[in-house]
Every structure is written in structure tokens, then in C-alpha cells.
mmCIF file of C-alpha atoms and ligand atoms in Angstrom:
data_model
loop_
_atom_site.group_PDB
_atom_site.id
_atom_site.type_symbol
_atom_site.label_atom_id
_atom_site.label_comp_id
_atom_site.label_asym_id
_atom_site.label_seq_id
_atom_site.Cartn_x
_atom_site.Cartn_y
_atom_site.Cartn_z
ATOM 1 C CA MET A 29 -0.487 0.617 -0.065
ATOM 2 C CA ASP A 30 1.667 3.122 0.020
ATOM 3 C CA TRP A 31 -0.039 5.617 2.068
ATOM 4 C CA HIS A 32 1.873 7.981 1.828
ATOM 5 C CA ARG A 33 -0.353 8.276 -1.974
ATOM 6 C CA ILE A 34 -3.491 7.722 0.227
ATOM 7 C CA ARG A 35 -2.453 10.477 2.558
ATOM 8 C CA SER A 36 -2.381 13.837 0.144
ATOM 9 C CA ASP A 37 -5.750 13.078 -0.833
ATOM 10 C CA PHE A 38 -6.107 14.832 2.393
ATOM 11 C CA PRO A 39 -6.087 18.569 1.472
ATOM 12 C CA ILE A 40 -6.244 19.092 4.566
ATOM 13 C CA LEU A 41 -3.008 17.359 6.198
ATOM 14 C CA ASP A 42 -1.044 19.742 3.980
ATOM 15 C CA GLN A 43 -0.891 23.085 5.344
ATOM 16 C CA GLN A 44 1.927 24.538 8.758
ATOM 17 C CA VAL A 45 0.451 25.118 12.002
ATOM 18 C CA GLN A 46 2.745 27.553 14.734
ATOM 19 C CA GLY A 47 5.031 27.520 11.908
ATOM 20 C CA HIS A 48 4.931 22.977 12.023
ATOM 21 C CA PRO A 49 4.060 21.281 9.745
ATOM 22 C CA LEU A 50 0.123 20.552 10.922
ATOM 23 C CA VAL A 51 0.530 16.782 12.784
ATOM 24 C CA TYR A 52 -3.222 15.699 13.207
ATOM 25 C CA LEU A 53 -3.154 12.951 16.131
ATOM 26 C CA ASP A 54 -7.037 12.832 16.922
ATOM 27 C CA SER A 55 -8.774 11.254 15.365
ATOM 28 C CA ALA A 56 -10.838 9.746 17.459
ATOM 29 C CA ALA A 57 -12.457 12.665 18.597
ATOM 30 C CA THR A 58 -12.926 13.222 14.667
ATOM 31 C CA SER A 59 -11.258 11.982 11.100
ATOM 32 C CA GLN A 60 -10.478 14.166 8.279
ATOM 33 C CA LYS A 61 -12.702 13.355 5.277
ATOM 34 C CA PRO A 62 -10.356 12.619 1.944
ATOM 35 C CA ARG A 63 -11.511 14.817 -1.518
ATOM 36 C CA THR A 64 -13.697 12.610 -2.696
ATOM 37 C CA VAL A 65 -15.499 12.919 -0.134
ATOM 38 C CA ILE A 66 -15.866 16.933 -0.255
ATOM 39 C CA GLN A 67 -16.152 16.500 -3.097
ATOM 40 C CA ALA A 68 -19.540 14.283 -3.283
ATOM 41 C CA LEU A 69 -20.507 17.795 -0.793
ATOM 42 C CA SER A 70 -19.864 19.918 -3.320
ATOM 43 C CA HIS A 71 -21.670 18.363 -6.371
ATOM 44 C CA TYR A 72 -24.676 17.196 -4.250
ATOM 45 C CA TYR A 73 -25.974 20.920 -4.090
ATOM 46 C CA GLU A 74 -23.900 21.906 -7.391
ATOM 47 C CA ARG A 75 -26.426 19.317 -9.220
ATOM 48 C CA ASP A 76 -29.030 17.718 -7.027
ATOM 49 C CA ASN A 77 -29.624 19.202 -4.058
ATOM 50 C CA SER A 78 -33.656 18.613 -3.465
ATOM 51 C CA ASN A 79 -35.747 17.008 -1.311
ATOM 52 C CA VAL A 80 -35.803 12.829 -0.726
ATOM 53 C CA HIS A 81 -39.126 10.971 -0.990
ATOM 54 C CA ARG A 82 -41.288 14.077 -1.627
ATOM 55 C CA ALA A 83 -41.070 15.503 -4.932
ATOM 56 C CA LEU A 84 -41.599 13.591 -8.859
ATOM 57 C CA HIS A 85 -39.112 16.401 -10.085
ATOM 58 C CA GLU A 86 -35.920 15.184 -11.982
ATOM 59 C CA LEU A 87 -33.483 16.377 -9.128
ATOM 60 C CA SER A 88 -35.841 15.094 -6.151
ATOM 61 C CA ALA A 89 -35.556 11.672 -7.885
ATOM 62 C CA ARG A 90 -31.783 11.910 -7.330
ATOM 63 C CA ALA A 91 -31.456 12.803 -4.057
ATOM 64 C CA THR A 92 -33.181 10.090 -3.953
ATOM 65 C CA ASP A 93 -32.464 7.963 -5.462
ATOM 66 C CA ALA A 94 -28.085 8.231 -3.443
ATOM 67 C CA PHE A 95 -29.709 8.926 -0.695
ATOM 68 C CA GLU A 96 -30.964 5.539 -0.700
ATOM 69 C CA VAL A 97 -27.621 3.333 -2.114
ATOM 70 C CA ALA A 98 -26.086 5.007 -0.016
ATOM 71 C CA ARG A 99 -28.634 2.743 3.104
ATOM 72 C CA LYS A 100 -27.599 0.316 0.243
ATOM 73 C CA LYS A 101 -24.061 0.570 1.077
ATOM 74 C CA ALA A 102 -24.200 1.485 5.013
ATOM 75 C CA ALA A 103 -26.290 -1.919 5.284
ATOM 76 C CA HIS A 104 -22.387 -3.517 3.168
ATOM 77 C CA PHE A 105 -19.529 -1.516 5.638
ATOM 78 C CA ILE A 106 -21.603 -3.043 8.275
ATOM 79 C CA GLY A 107 -23.111 -6.382 6.928
ATOM 80 C CA ALA A 108 -26.721 -5.733 7.696
ATOM 81 C CA ALA A 109 -28.834 -8.580 6.563
ATOM 82 C CA SER A 110 -30.842 -5.783 5.060
ATOM 83 C CA GLU A 111 -30.654 -2.528 3.990
ATOM 84 C CA ASN A 112 -34.290 -1.380 6.202
ATOM 85 C CA GLU A 113 -31.654 -2.605 9.026
ATOM 86 C CA ILE A 114 -30.051 0.789 8.729
ATOM 87 C CA ILE A 115 -30.875 3.949 10.392
ATOM 88 C CA PHE A 116 -30.191 6.743 9.008
ATOM 89 C CA THR A 117 -29.881 9.362 12.975
ATOM 90 C CA ARG A 118 -27.114 11.797 13.855
ATOM 91 C CA GLY A 119 -24.262 10.185 15.177
ATOM 92 C CA THR A 120 -23.624 7.694 18.361
ATOM 93 C CA THR A 121 -24.775 9.571 20.647
ATOM 94 C CA GLU A 122 -28.073 10.209 18.295
ATOM 95 C CA GLY A 123 -28.589 5.776 18.014
ATOM 96 C CA ILE A 124 -28.666 5.286 21.374
ATOM 97 C CA ASN A 125 -30.493 7.379 22.708
ATOM 98 C CA LEU A 126 -33.050 5.894 20.478
ATOM 99 C CA VAL A 127 -32.672 2.843 21.403
ATOM 100 C CA ALA A 128 -33.036 3.899 24.812
ATOM 101 C CA ASN A 129 -36.532 5.696 23.738
ATOM 102 C CA THR A 130 -37.681 3.419 22.035
ATOM 103 C CA TRP A 131 -36.223 -0.184 22.443
ATOM 104 C CA GLY A 132 -36.366 1.044 26.136
ATOM 105 C CA THR A 133 -39.080 2.804 27.297
ATOM 106 C CA GLN A 134 -40.496 -0.097 25.944
ATOM 107 C CA ASN A 135 -39.121 -3.292 27.350
ATOM 108 C CA LEU A 136 -36.773 -1.804 31.306
ATOM 109 C CA ARG A 137 -39.425 -2.779 33.402
ATOM 110 C CA GLN A 138 -38.601 -1.902 37.763
ATOM 111 C CA GLY A 139 -36.022 -4.024 38.888
ATOM 112 C CA ASP A 140 -35.027 -4.614 35.332
ATOM 113 C CA VAL A 141 -30.655 -4.463 34.510
ATOM 114 C CA ILE A 142 -29.268 -2.404 32.004
ATOM 115 C CA LEU A 143 -25.434 -3.764 31.818
ATOM 116 C CA VAL A 144 -22.899 -1.628 30.783
ATOM 117 C CA THR A 145 -18.756 -1.623 31.331
ATOM 118 C CA GLY A 146 -16.616 0.677 33.324
ATOM 119 C CA MET A 147 -14.783 1.886 29.799
ATOM 120 C CA GLU A 148 -17.734 3.777 28.580
ATOM 121 C CA HIS A 149 -18.256 7.121 26.468
ATOM 122 C CA HIS A 150 -20.464 9.523 28.624
ATOM 123 C CA SER A 151 -22.628 8.614 25.550
ATOM 124 C CA ASN A 152 -22.738 4.781 26.017
ATOM 125 C CA LEU A 153 -23.970 6.222 29.887
ATOM 126 C CA VAL A 154 -26.455 8.609 30.465
ATOM 127 C CA PRO A 155 -29.138 7.697 27.942
ATOM 128 C CA TRP A 156 -28.962 4.898 30.454
ATOM 129 C CA GLN A 157 -29.355 6.057 33.448
ATOM 130 C CA LEU A 158 -32.365 8.391 32.426
ATOM 131 C CA LEU A 159 -34.070 5.423 30.911
ATOM 132 C CA ALA A 160 -33.204 3.512 34.348
ATOM 133 C CA GLN A 161 -34.212 7.161 36.020
ATOM 134 C CA ARG A 162 -37.954 6.849 33.235
ATOM 135 C CA THR A 163 -38.450 2.884 34.645
ATOM 136 C CA GLY A 164 -36.664 2.226 37.769
ATOM 137 C CA ALA A 165 -34.064 -0.013 35.641
ATOM 138 C CA VAL A 166 -30.957 -0.762 37.200
ATOM 139 C CA LEU A 167 -27.409 -0.187 35.846
ATOM 140 C CA LYS A 168 -24.167 -1.488 36.287
ATOM 141 C CA HIS A 169 -21.167 -1.666 34.995
ATOM 142 C CA ILE A 170 -18.294 -4.865 34.651
ATOM 143 C CA PRO A 171 -15.212 -3.497 36.295
ATOM 144 C CA VAL A 172 -11.845 -2.233 34.033
ATOM 145 C CA LEU A 173 -8.478 -4.134 34.980
ATOM 146 C CA ASP A 174 -5.780 -2.375 36.044
ATOM 147 C CA ASP A 175 -4.453 -3.714 31.982
ATOM 148 C CA GLY A 176 -7.606 -1.791 30.779
ATOM 149 C CA THR A 177 -9.359 -4.544 29.550
ATOM 150 C CA LEU A 178 -12.716 -6.169 31.299
ATOM 151 C CA ASP A 179 -12.797 -8.391 34.867
ATOM 152 C CA ASN A 180 -13.260 -11.662 33.109
ATOM 153 C CA GLU A 181 -15.207 -12.913 36.183
ATOM 154 C CA ALA A 182 -17.123 -10.256 37.068
ATOM 155 C CA ILE A 183 -19.512 -10.912 33.031
ATOM 156 C CA ASP A 184 -19.999 -14.341 33.953
ATOM 157 C CA THR A 185 -21.564 -12.498 37.713
ATOM 158 C CA LEU A 186 -22.907 -9.816 35.804
ATOM 159 C CA LEU A 187 -24.368 -10.580 33.040
ATOM 160 C CA THR A 188 -27.824 -13.004 34.005
ATOM 161 C CA GLU A 189 -31.184 -13.361 33.042
ATOM 162 C CA GLN A 190 -31.756 -10.243 35.421
ATOM 163 C CA VAL A 191 -30.520 -7.798 32.684
ATOM 164 C CA LYS A 192 -32.245 -7.110 29.677
ATOM 165 C CA LEU A 193 -29.568 -5.161 28.020
ATOM 166 C CA PHE A 194 -26.593 -5.130 27.499
ATOM 167 C CA ALA A 195 -24.809 -2.381 26.117
ATOM 168 C CA PHE A 196 -20.501 -2.179 25.678
ATOM 169 C CA VAL A 197 -18.078 0.071 23.816
ATOM 170 C CA HIS A 198 -16.122 -1.594 20.572
ATOM 171 C CA ILE A 199 -12.843 -0.237 20.921
ATOM 172 C CA SER A 200 -13.011 2.229 23.953
ATOM 173 C CA ASN A 201 -11.820 5.804 22.592
ATOM 174 C CA SER A 202 -9.648 5.891 26.023
ATOM 175 C CA LEU A 203 -7.412 2.728 26.704
ATOM 176 C CA GLY A 204 -7.699 1.732 23.339
ATOM 177 C CA THR A 205 -9.004 -1.766 24.807
ATOM 178 C CA ILE A 206 -10.511 -3.958 21.987
ATOM 179 C CA ASN A 207 -13.675 -5.810 23.799
ATOM 180 C CA PRO A 208 -14.664 -8.984 22.658
ATOM 181 C CA ALA A 209 -18.346 -8.002 20.904
ATOM 182 C CA ARG A 210 -18.230 -10.900 19.379
ATOM 183 C CA GLU A 211 -18.188 -13.038 22.162
ATOM 184 C CA LEU A 212 -19.377 -10.891 24.321
ATOM 185 C CA CYS A 213 -22.577 -10.401 22.494
ATOM 186 C CA ALA A 214 -22.806 -14.642 22.602
ATOM 187 C CA ARG A 215 -22.251 -15.076 26.051
ATOM 188 C CA ALA A 216 -25.034 -12.265 26.615
ATOM 189 C CA LYS A 217 -27.542 -14.465 24.026
ATOM 190 C CA ALA A 218 -27.616 -17.697 26.140
ATOM 191 C CA VAL A 219 -28.652 -15.942 28.405
ATOM 192 C CA GLY A 220 -31.459 -13.563 26.768
ATOM 193 C CA VAL A 221 -30.331 -10.697 26.564
ATOM 194 C CA VAL A 222 -30.276 -8.067 24.007
ATOM 195 C CA THR A 223 -26.900 -6.766 22.846
ATOM 196 C CA LEU A 224 -25.537 -2.841 21.478
ATOM 197 C CA VAL A 225 -22.154 -2.452 20.173
ATOM 198 C CA ASP A 226 -21.030 1.163 20.519
ATOM 199 C CA GLY A 227 -18.797 0.763 17.611
ATOM 200 C CA ALA A 228 -17.651 4.912 17.593
ATOM 201 C CA GLN A 229 -13.662 3.523 17.090
ATOM 202 C CA SER A 230 -13.761 0.662 15.747
ATOM 203 C CA ALA A 231 -15.732 1.728 12.809
ATOM 204 C CA GLY A 232 -13.620 2.515 9.918
ATOM 205 C CA HIS A 233 -11.255 1.184 10.870
ATOM 206 C CA MET A 234 -11.883 -2.991 10.991
ATOM 207 C CA PRO A 235 -14.565 -4.772 9.061
ATOM 208 C CA ILE A 236 -16.915 -4.772 10.681
ATOM 209 C CA ASP A 237 -20.053 -7.720 10.207
ATOM 210 C CA VAL A 238 -22.937 -7.303 12.813
ATOM 211 C CA GLN A 239 -24.407 -10.579 11.140
ATOM 212 C CA ASP A 240 -21.441 -12.911 12.273
ATOM 213 C CA LEU A 241 -20.187 -10.649 15.801
ATOM 214 C CA GLY A 242 -24.019 -11.341 16.686
ATOM 215 C CA CYS A 243 -25.213 -7.987 18.465
ATOM 216 C CA ASP A 244 -29.160 -6.600 18.063
ATOM 217 C CA PHE A 245 -28.482 -2.812 17.538
ATOM 218 C CA PHE A 246 -25.316 -1.261 16.476
ATOM 219 C CA VAL A 247 -24.012 2.063 16.653
ATOM 220 C CA LEU A 248 -21.729 4.398 14.898
ATOM 221 C CA SER A 249 -20.155 7.851 13.492
ATOM 222 C CA GLY A 250 -19.775 8.199 9.740
ATOM 223 C CA HIS A 251 -17.434 11.834 11.644
ATOM 224 C CA LYS A 252 -15.043 9.094 12.682
ATOM 225 C CA MET A 253 -14.728 7.165 9.372
ATOM 226 C CA CYS A 254 -13.665 9.864 6.621
ATOM 227 C CA GLY A 255 -17.113 10.731 6.574
ATOM 228 C CA PRO A 256 -19.171 14.347 7.227
ATOM 229 C CA THR A 257 -20.014 15.561 10.525
ATOM 230 C CA GLY A 258 -24.060 15.142 11.864
ATOM 231 C CA ILE A 259 -24.309 12.060 9.853
ATOM 232 C CA GLY A 260 -24.226 8.326 11.286
ATOM 233 C CA VAL A 261 -25.430 4.865 11.488
ATOM 234 C CA LEU A 262 -28.366 2.698 13.942
ATOM 235 C CA TYR A 263 -28.525 -0.766 12.891
ATOM 236 C CA GLY A 264 -30.815 -2.967 14.896
ATOM 237 C CA ARG A 265 -32.152 -6.549 13.720
ATOM 238 C CA MET A 266 -35.075 -6.705 11.755
ATOM 239 C CA ALA A 267 -37.024 -8.789 14.357
ATOM 240 C CA LEU A 268 -36.343 -6.269 17.193
ATOM 241 C CA LEU A 269 -36.915 -2.584 14.777
ATOM 242 C CA GLU A 270 -40.785 -4.145 13.505
ATOM 243 C CA THR A 271 -41.128 -4.520 17.365
ATOM 244 C CA MET A 272 -40.049 -0.542 18.278
ATOM 245 C CA PRO A 273 -42.923 2.424 18.348
ATOM 246 C CA PRO A 274 -41.516 6.167 17.470
ATOM 247 C CA TRP A 275 -39.270 8.268 19.627
ATOM 248 C CA HIS A 276 -40.039 12.166 16.794
ATOM 249 C CA GLY A 277 -42.426 12.090 15.249
ATOM 250 C CA GLY A 278 -43.379 14.541 12.396
ATOM 251 C CA GLY A 279 -43.327 13.408 8.428
ATOM 252 C CA GLU A 280 -41.859 11.240 6.215
ATOM 253 C CA MET A 281 -41.865 8.101 8.807
ATOM 254 C CA ILE A 282 -46.378 8.235 9.340
ATOM 255 C CA LEU A 283 -48.397 5.958 6.306
ATOM 256 C CA SER A 284 -52.191 7.581 7.427
ATOM 257 C CA VAL A 285 -53.184 10.906 9.960
ATOM 258 C CA SER A 286 -55.614 12.375 11.196
ATOM 259 C CA PHE A 287 -56.921 14.109 14.069
ATOM 260 C CA GLU A 288 -57.735 11.001 16.389
ATOM 261 C CA THR A 289 -54.407 9.409 16.272
ATOM 262 C CA SER A 290 -51.075 8.550 13.061
ATOM 263 C CA SER A 291 -50.419 4.605 12.030
ATOM 264 C CA TYR A 292 -46.505 4.375 11.439
ATOM 265 C CA LYS A 293 -44.039 2.877 8.430
ATOM 266 C CA PRO A 294 -42.684 -0.021 8.809
ATOM 267 C CA PRO A 295 -38.696 0.353 9.348
ATOM 268 C CA PRO A 296 -36.078 2.403 9.115
ATOM 269 C CA HIS A 297 -38.464 5.047 7.621
ATOM 270 C CA ARG A 298 -40.635 4.872 11.135
ATOM 271 C CA PHE A 299 -37.000 6.154 12.932
ATOM 272 C CA GLU A 300 -36.396 8.998 10.980
ATOM 273 C CA ALA A 301 -38.883 12.357 10.879
ATOM 274 C CA GLY A 302 -38.679 15.146 9.339
ATOM 275 C CA THR A 303 -36.448 16.215 6.321
ATOM 276 C CA PRO A 304 -32.699 14.459 6.991
ATOM 277 C CA ASN A 305 -29.031 14.645 6.769
ATOM 278 C CA ILE A 306 -29.558 14.694 3.199
ATOM 279 C CA ALA A 307 -26.106 15.988 1.990
ATOM 280 C CA GLY A 308 -25.038 14.169 5.457
ATOM 281 C CA VAL A 309 -26.290 10.545 4.405
ATOM 282 C CA ILE A 310 -23.962 11.379 0.537
ATOM 283 C CA GLY A 311 -21.209 12.391 1.703
ATOM 284 C CA LEU A 312 -21.274 8.887 3.867
ATOM 285 C CA ALA A 313 -21.644 7.089 0.956
ATOM 286 C CA ALA A 314 -18.853 8.434 -0.510
ATOM 287 C CA ALA A 315 -16.472 8.003 2.838
ATOM 288 C CA ILE A 316 -17.719 4.267 2.543
ATOM 289 C CA ASP A 317 -17.128 3.403 -1.232
ATOM 290 C CA TYR A 318 -12.998 5.304 -0.026
ATOM 291 C CA LEU A 319 -12.293 3.467 2.712
ATOM 292 C CA GLU A 320 -13.648 -0.127 1.237
ATOM 293 C CA GLY A 321 -11.690 1.198 -2.058
ATOM 294 C CA ILE A 322 -7.985 1.406 -0.067
ATOM 295 C CA GLY A 323 -9.765 -2.011 1.754
ATOM 296 C CA LEU A 324 -10.513 -1.968 5.907
ATOM 297 C CA GLU A 325 -8.148 -5.451 6.568
ATOM 298 C CA ASN A 326 -5.134 -3.310 4.806
ATOM 299 C CA ILE A 327 -6.645 -0.091 7.239
ATOM 300 C CA GLN A 328 -6.670 -2.213 10.429
ATOM 301 C CA ARG A 329 -4.049 -3.520 9.790
ATOM 302 C CA HIS A 330 -1.620 -1.217 9.470
ATOM 303 C CA ASP A 331 -4.115 0.872 12.163
ATOM 304 C CA HIS A 332 -2.464 -1.606 14.290
ATOM 305 C CA ASN A 333 1.980 -0.501 13.098
ATOM 306 C CA LEU A 334 1.046 3.188 14.063
ATOM 307 C CA ALA A 335 -0.455 2.018 17.314
ATOM 308 C CA ASN A 336 2.094 -0.670 18.313
ATOM 309 C CA TYR A 337 5.158 1.726 17.090
ATOM 310 C CA ALA A 338 3.386 4.675 19.875
ATOM 311 C CA VAL A 339 3.656 3.182 22.325
ATOM 312 C CA GLN A 340 7.456 1.590 21.865
ATOM 313 C CA ARG A 341 9.056 4.597 21.137
ATOM 314 C CA MET A 342 6.775 6.411 23.714
ATOM 315 C CA SER A 343 7.291 4.065 26.299
ATOM 316 C CA GLU A 344 10.858 5.614 25.880
ATOM 317 C CA VAL A 345 9.610 9.531 27.661
ATOM 318 C CA PRO A 346 10.420 9.382 31.471
ATOM 319 C CA GLY A 347 7.789 9.751 33.914
ATOM 320 C CA ILE A 348 4.584 8.653 31.463
ATOM 321 C CA ARG A 349 2.095 6.102 32.026
ATOM 322 C CA ILE A 350 0.572 4.187 29.084
ATOM 323 C CA LEU A 351 -2.835 3.484 29.957
ATOM 324 C CA GLY A 352 -4.636 0.506 28.731
ATOM 325 C CA PRO A 353 -3.471 -2.120 26.956
ATOM 326 C CA GLN A 354 0.669 -2.886 26.770
ATOM 327 C CA SER A 355 0.426 -5.558 23.725
ATOM 328 C CA GLY A 356 -0.600 -4.941 20.528
ATOM 329 C CA HIS A 357 -4.368 -5.749 20.494
ATOM 330 C CA ARG A 358 -5.770 -1.833 20.517
ATOM 331 C CA GLY A 359 -6.840 0.384 18.976
ATOM 332 C CA SER A 360 -5.569 2.172 17.065
ATOM 333 C CA LEU A 361 -4.380 5.467 20.102
ATOM 334 C CA VAL A 362 -2.700 6.017 22.825
ATOM 335 C CA ALA A 363 -3.839 7.872 26.171
ATOM 336 C CA PHE A 364 -1.114 8.072 27.909
ATOM 337 C CA HIS A 365 0.178 10.586 31.726
ATOM 338 C CA LEU A 366 3.791 12.519 32.105
ATOM 339 C CA ASP A 367 4.091 12.638 35.546
ATOM 340 C CA PHE A 368 5.726 15.989 34.818
ATOM 341 C CA ALA A 369 2.825 17.864 32.891
ATOM 342 C CA HIS A 370 -0.726 18.463 33.543
ATOM 343 C CA PRO A 371 -2.970 17.599 30.229
ATOM 344 C CA HIS A 372 -3.960 20.302 29.196
ATOM 345 C CA ASP A 373 -0.491 22.027 29.812
ATOM 346 C CA LEU A 374 0.779 19.176 27.398
ATOM 347 C CA VAL A 375 -1.553 19.365 24.225
ATOM 348 C CA GLU A 376 -0.675 23.580 24.549
ATOM 349 C CA PHE A 377 3.026 22.749 24.753
ATOM 350 C CA ALA A 378 2.689 20.229 21.822
ATOM 351 C CA ASN A 379 0.392 22.452 19.625
ATOM 352 C CA SER A 380 3.056 24.988 19.436
ATOM 353 C CA HIS A 381 4.929 22.401 17.773
ATOM 354 C CA GLY A 382 2.226 21.738 15.254
ATOM 355 C CA ILE A 383 0.590 18.814 17.105
ATOM 356 C CA ALA A 384 -3.072 18.306 16.921
ATOM 357 C CA MET A 385 -4.069 15.797 20.175
ATOM 358 C CA ARG A 386 -6.510 15.631 23.141
ATOM 359 C CA GLY A 387 -6.173 16.168 27.495
ATOM 360 C CA GLY A 388 -9.116 15.715 29.098
ATOM 361 C CA HIS A 389 -11.468 13.581 30.191
ATOM 362 C CA HIS A 390 -12.574 12.068 26.694
ATOM 363 C CA CYS A 391 -16.228 12.193 27.990
ATOM 364 C CA THR A 392 -15.184 9.220 30.095
ATOM 365 C CA GLN A 393 -14.971 10.761 33.579
ATOM 366 C CA PRO A 394 -15.778 7.539 35.790
ATOM 367 C CA LEU A 395 -13.425 5.301 33.710
ATOM 368 C CA MET A 396 -10.001 8.744 34.980
ATOM 369 C CA LYS A 397 -11.945 8.244 38.473
ATOM 370 C CA ARG A 398 -10.724 4.020 39.073
ATOM 371 C CA PHE A 399 -7.726 5.032 37.181
ATOM 372 C CA LYS A 400 -7.112 7.836 39.520
ATOM 373 C CA VAL A 401 -6.757 10.251 36.984
ATOM 374 C CA PRO A 402 -7.779 13.632 36.772
ATOM 375 C CA GLY A 403 -8.146 13.703 33.024
ATOM 376 C CA THR A 404 -5.225 11.795 30.091
ATOM 377 C CA THR A 405 -3.183 12.935 27.595
ATOM 378 C CA ARG A 406 -4.319 11.684 23.884
ATOM 379 C CA ALA A 407 -3.074 10.889 21.049
ATOM 380 C CA SER A 408 -5.365 9.004 18.518
ATOM 381 C CA PHE A 409 -4.396 7.208 14.901
ATOM 382 C CA TYR A 410 -6.205 6.577 11.533
ATOM 383 C CA PHE A 411 -3.956 5.347 8.124
ATOM 384 C CA TYR A 412 -3.245 8.844 7.089
ATOM 385 C CA ASN A 413 -0.231 9.065 9.698
ATOM 386 C CA THR A 414 3.152 8.509 9.902
ATOM 387 C CA LEU A 415 5.440 6.809 11.000
ATOM 388 C CA GLU A 416 7.683 9.949 10.876
ATOM 389 C CA GLU A 417 4.481 11.688 13.094
ATOM 390 C CA ILE A 418 4.959 9.067 15.913
ATOM 391 C CA ASN A 419 8.837 10.011 15.597
ATOM 392 C CA ARG A 420 8.302 14.294 15.580
ATOM 393 C CA LEU A 421 5.695 13.396 18.341
ATOM 394 C CA VAL A 422 7.947 11.279 21.010
ATOM 395 C CA GLU A 423 10.762 14.287 20.439
ATOM 396 C CA VAL A 424 8.254 16.956 21.187
ATOM 397 C CA LEU A 425 7.868 15.260 25.215
ATOM 398 C CA PHE A 426 11.554 14.929 24.996
ATOM 399 C CA ALA A 427 11.277 18.591 24.537
ATOM 400 C CA ALA A 428 7.998 18.774 26.819
ATOM 401 C CA ARG A 429 10.223 16.927 30.315
ATOM 402 C CA ALA A 430 12.602 19.650 29.474
ATOM 403 C CA PHE A 431 10.563 22.050 29.221
ATOM 404 C CA PHE A 432 8.282 21.351 32.257
ATOM 405 C CA THR A 433 11.353 20.270 34.364
HETATM 406 N N1 PMP B 12 -18.313 6.870 21.889
HETATM 407 C C1 PMP B 12 -17.335 5.962 21.567
HETATM 408 C C2 PMP B 12 -16.481 4.829 22.232
HETATM 409 C C3 PMP B 12 -17.177 7.287 21.151
HETATM 410 O O1 PMP B 12 -15.013 7.395 21.239
HETATM 411 C C4 PMP B 12 -16.768 9.496 20.812
HETATM 412 C C5 PMP B 12 -17.030 10.396 20.725
HETATM 413 N N2 PMP B 12 -16.125 10.283 21.165
HETATM 414 C C6 PMP B 12 -18.895 8.462 20.950
HETATM 415 C C7 PMP B 12 -19.599 7.130 21.349
HETATM 416 C C8 PMP B 12 -20.253 9.297 20.488
HETATM 417 O O2 PMP B 12 -19.122 9.628 19.109
HETATM 418 P P1 PMP B 12 -20.277 11.124 18.689
HETATM 419 O O3 PMP B 12 -20.015 12.266 19.576
HETATM 420 O O4 PMP B 12 -19.954 11.695 16.881
HETATM 421 O O5 PMP B 12 -22.191 10.748 19.214
#
């Protein structure tokens, strides 16, 4: 693979920041966009912009076609059995809230258990807390071990028939841990528990096959996989989607409406009230084409090499504590703590050398408490990053040590 040529597909990366070549190490927050995605957005607005599903004119037909083709592409991208199992959302957060407010409200009762893990992003935690408050259900979590993996024995104790839903992150955005999603779904299924996998950090980084994973719901955000912001996917198994009531009411989700009552379309349209993010959906389809053009296995391998090289090189910095698995099996991000600098000071220092990183709790406050750190600094990678950029990061960490001590 010619990764240097692939990198040149991303115009934003070719710039100076604070007088240095930009080193973008914040892809776990949002990825950069290749030219083909940017062009798909401007082509749509320049040539095809029109509302979908509602008109018989040429532009609307083009927009509707592109929109529904994108649904098929998204289904293929994650291995769904049918495009009708693909609901377009604003992103991972909205997908989880949709499940909580529809399936959750319909199925959870006083005393039922919602099981999550100790490494969830707030968006896979707060919606379940709200649901628990509304229904009287109880929220429990699987503890995280010192090495950043889940406590396997605790899973056996906690994953009981009292649990109605097990929602867990596929790749942790704060530790880089890759959870064994297939095995966890099988264990949940064995006791009749519905599963939701938060794929915000895994989609676009590795091949995803929801049928092979055996999950009931899977959520992702387009902006973390080369697509635009404000668009994501909720996958739901049709047998579940069919039983779920709508969440948002409005246009496009109804069959008929009177003042007294309404009847609703089948999934996925039942869950897509109002004018959708048409440009976002078209941009997401372009991102899927782009990623599949490179090959998800190739991306996964390259991500993996970058993360391994980063852990190895960053370990050379005295006073560094790297969170998460120290082994090679980790996602393409490294979160760390330096005993000589607060994450915010370090991120500012790195910024003055052209490096973009994130410092803070990364929306995982309970996990920060678990590891007794106020926050961490996170360097996160994608296939457009290079080993030279990691060398540059390590140089800057050494420079920070000299500066802060
Ligand atoms: N889950 C994980 C693991 C994440 O990393 C993120 C984004 N940081 C989210 C959920 C939320 O995604 P979004 O803000 O795109 O809805």
C-alpha cells in the first residue's frame, strides 16, 4: 500500500500550524475527510440538492436515489442482512438515545438490569441512566482491570437473566482496548440478553460484520470514519426494529394521520422523522466507497502498526504512564499521563509544535476515576498518519520534559 499517496487525498493535512507541519493526532475525536467526500458534498449541493421522497421532479428523484443507495452501501459496510435495518441518525449518541427511548422504554421495568462496562463513553452511559430513572431499572457495570481489559469473572456474575440489555463499547476511546464483541454478544445471547455495540471507534478502522458479531444493535458516527459530521448509523435487527415504537414524530415516518391517531411506516422510515441530513448521507456513502477502496483489512493492519510503534516509542519517555493494554492488541490510540505535566499544559505545548492532540477526560469520567487520573493526553491515529509523525511526537514529548521540569 502506498500510504503516502493515500495521505495526499486529505487536503487539510498539507498545512503549517504554528510554523510547523501539521501533525494531526486527534482522529478519535473526528477524522479528516478525503477529497472524494468533500467533492461528493459540493456535487450534491451544486447539482442535485432537493428534498428526498417527497417530489416527482428530476432533482428529487436524483437525491432520493443517492439517499437510498447510501443506505444499501451502509448495510453492506457493516454486514447487515437488509438495508431496512439501517437507520440514519446524527451519530452514535443519537443512535443510543433512540434505542433507549424506543426499545428501552417499551421493554424495561422496575428492577430490570441494564449492563454496561466501566469504560463507556458518556454517550453509552447517560442515556441508560435516564432510562433507568424513567423505568425504575438498575444500571450496573463490568469493572475494568488494571491492564485496561474487562474483568472476565465479573462478567459471569453480572450477566444474568435479570439483565435486559448489555451495551458495551467495541474499542475504548480512552484506553484503546478492543473488547471481544463477538464473544460478549454470544454470552449475552446465551442468557437471552439484548446487545448494543458502540462502534464509534471501530467502524472505519476494521471490517465490521454485525451478523458475525451477533449483536442486536450497532451504532456508529460517520465523522470518525472519513464522513461528514452530523450523520451516523443505527443498525438494529429487523425482528427488534419491527416491534419498536417511533421516537420522533413528524413527516416521512407516517402511513396516515388524523387528528385522533396516526399509523407509522415500517422500519427504517418509522425512525426517520423530518427532512434528513441528505448531504451527510451522500457524504457518508462517499466515505464508505473510499474506505472500501483502500480495504478495511489494510486499514486495520496499518492502524495496528502505528499504535504498536507509538506504544514502543512513547515508552522511552521517562515519567510516562500509558493506559490500556500494553500488548499489541489495541486500537489506534494511545492515552497517557506524564508525571511532569498536566494534560492541558502538554496539549498546549504540543500545539505550539504543530501537533494536534486531546487532553482531558475524553467523556469517560468514571474511567478516569477508576485509574485515579484527572485526565489523560490522547494521541489517536488513522491510516493517513505516518511513523515519522510518531517520531515527531516523541521528540516533542522529550522537549516537553525539558521544558516542564
Ligand atoms: N462512543 C465512543 C466510544 C466515542 O469515542 C464517541 C465519540 N468520542 C462517542 C461514543 C460519541 O460519538 P458522537 O459524538 O459522534 O455521537
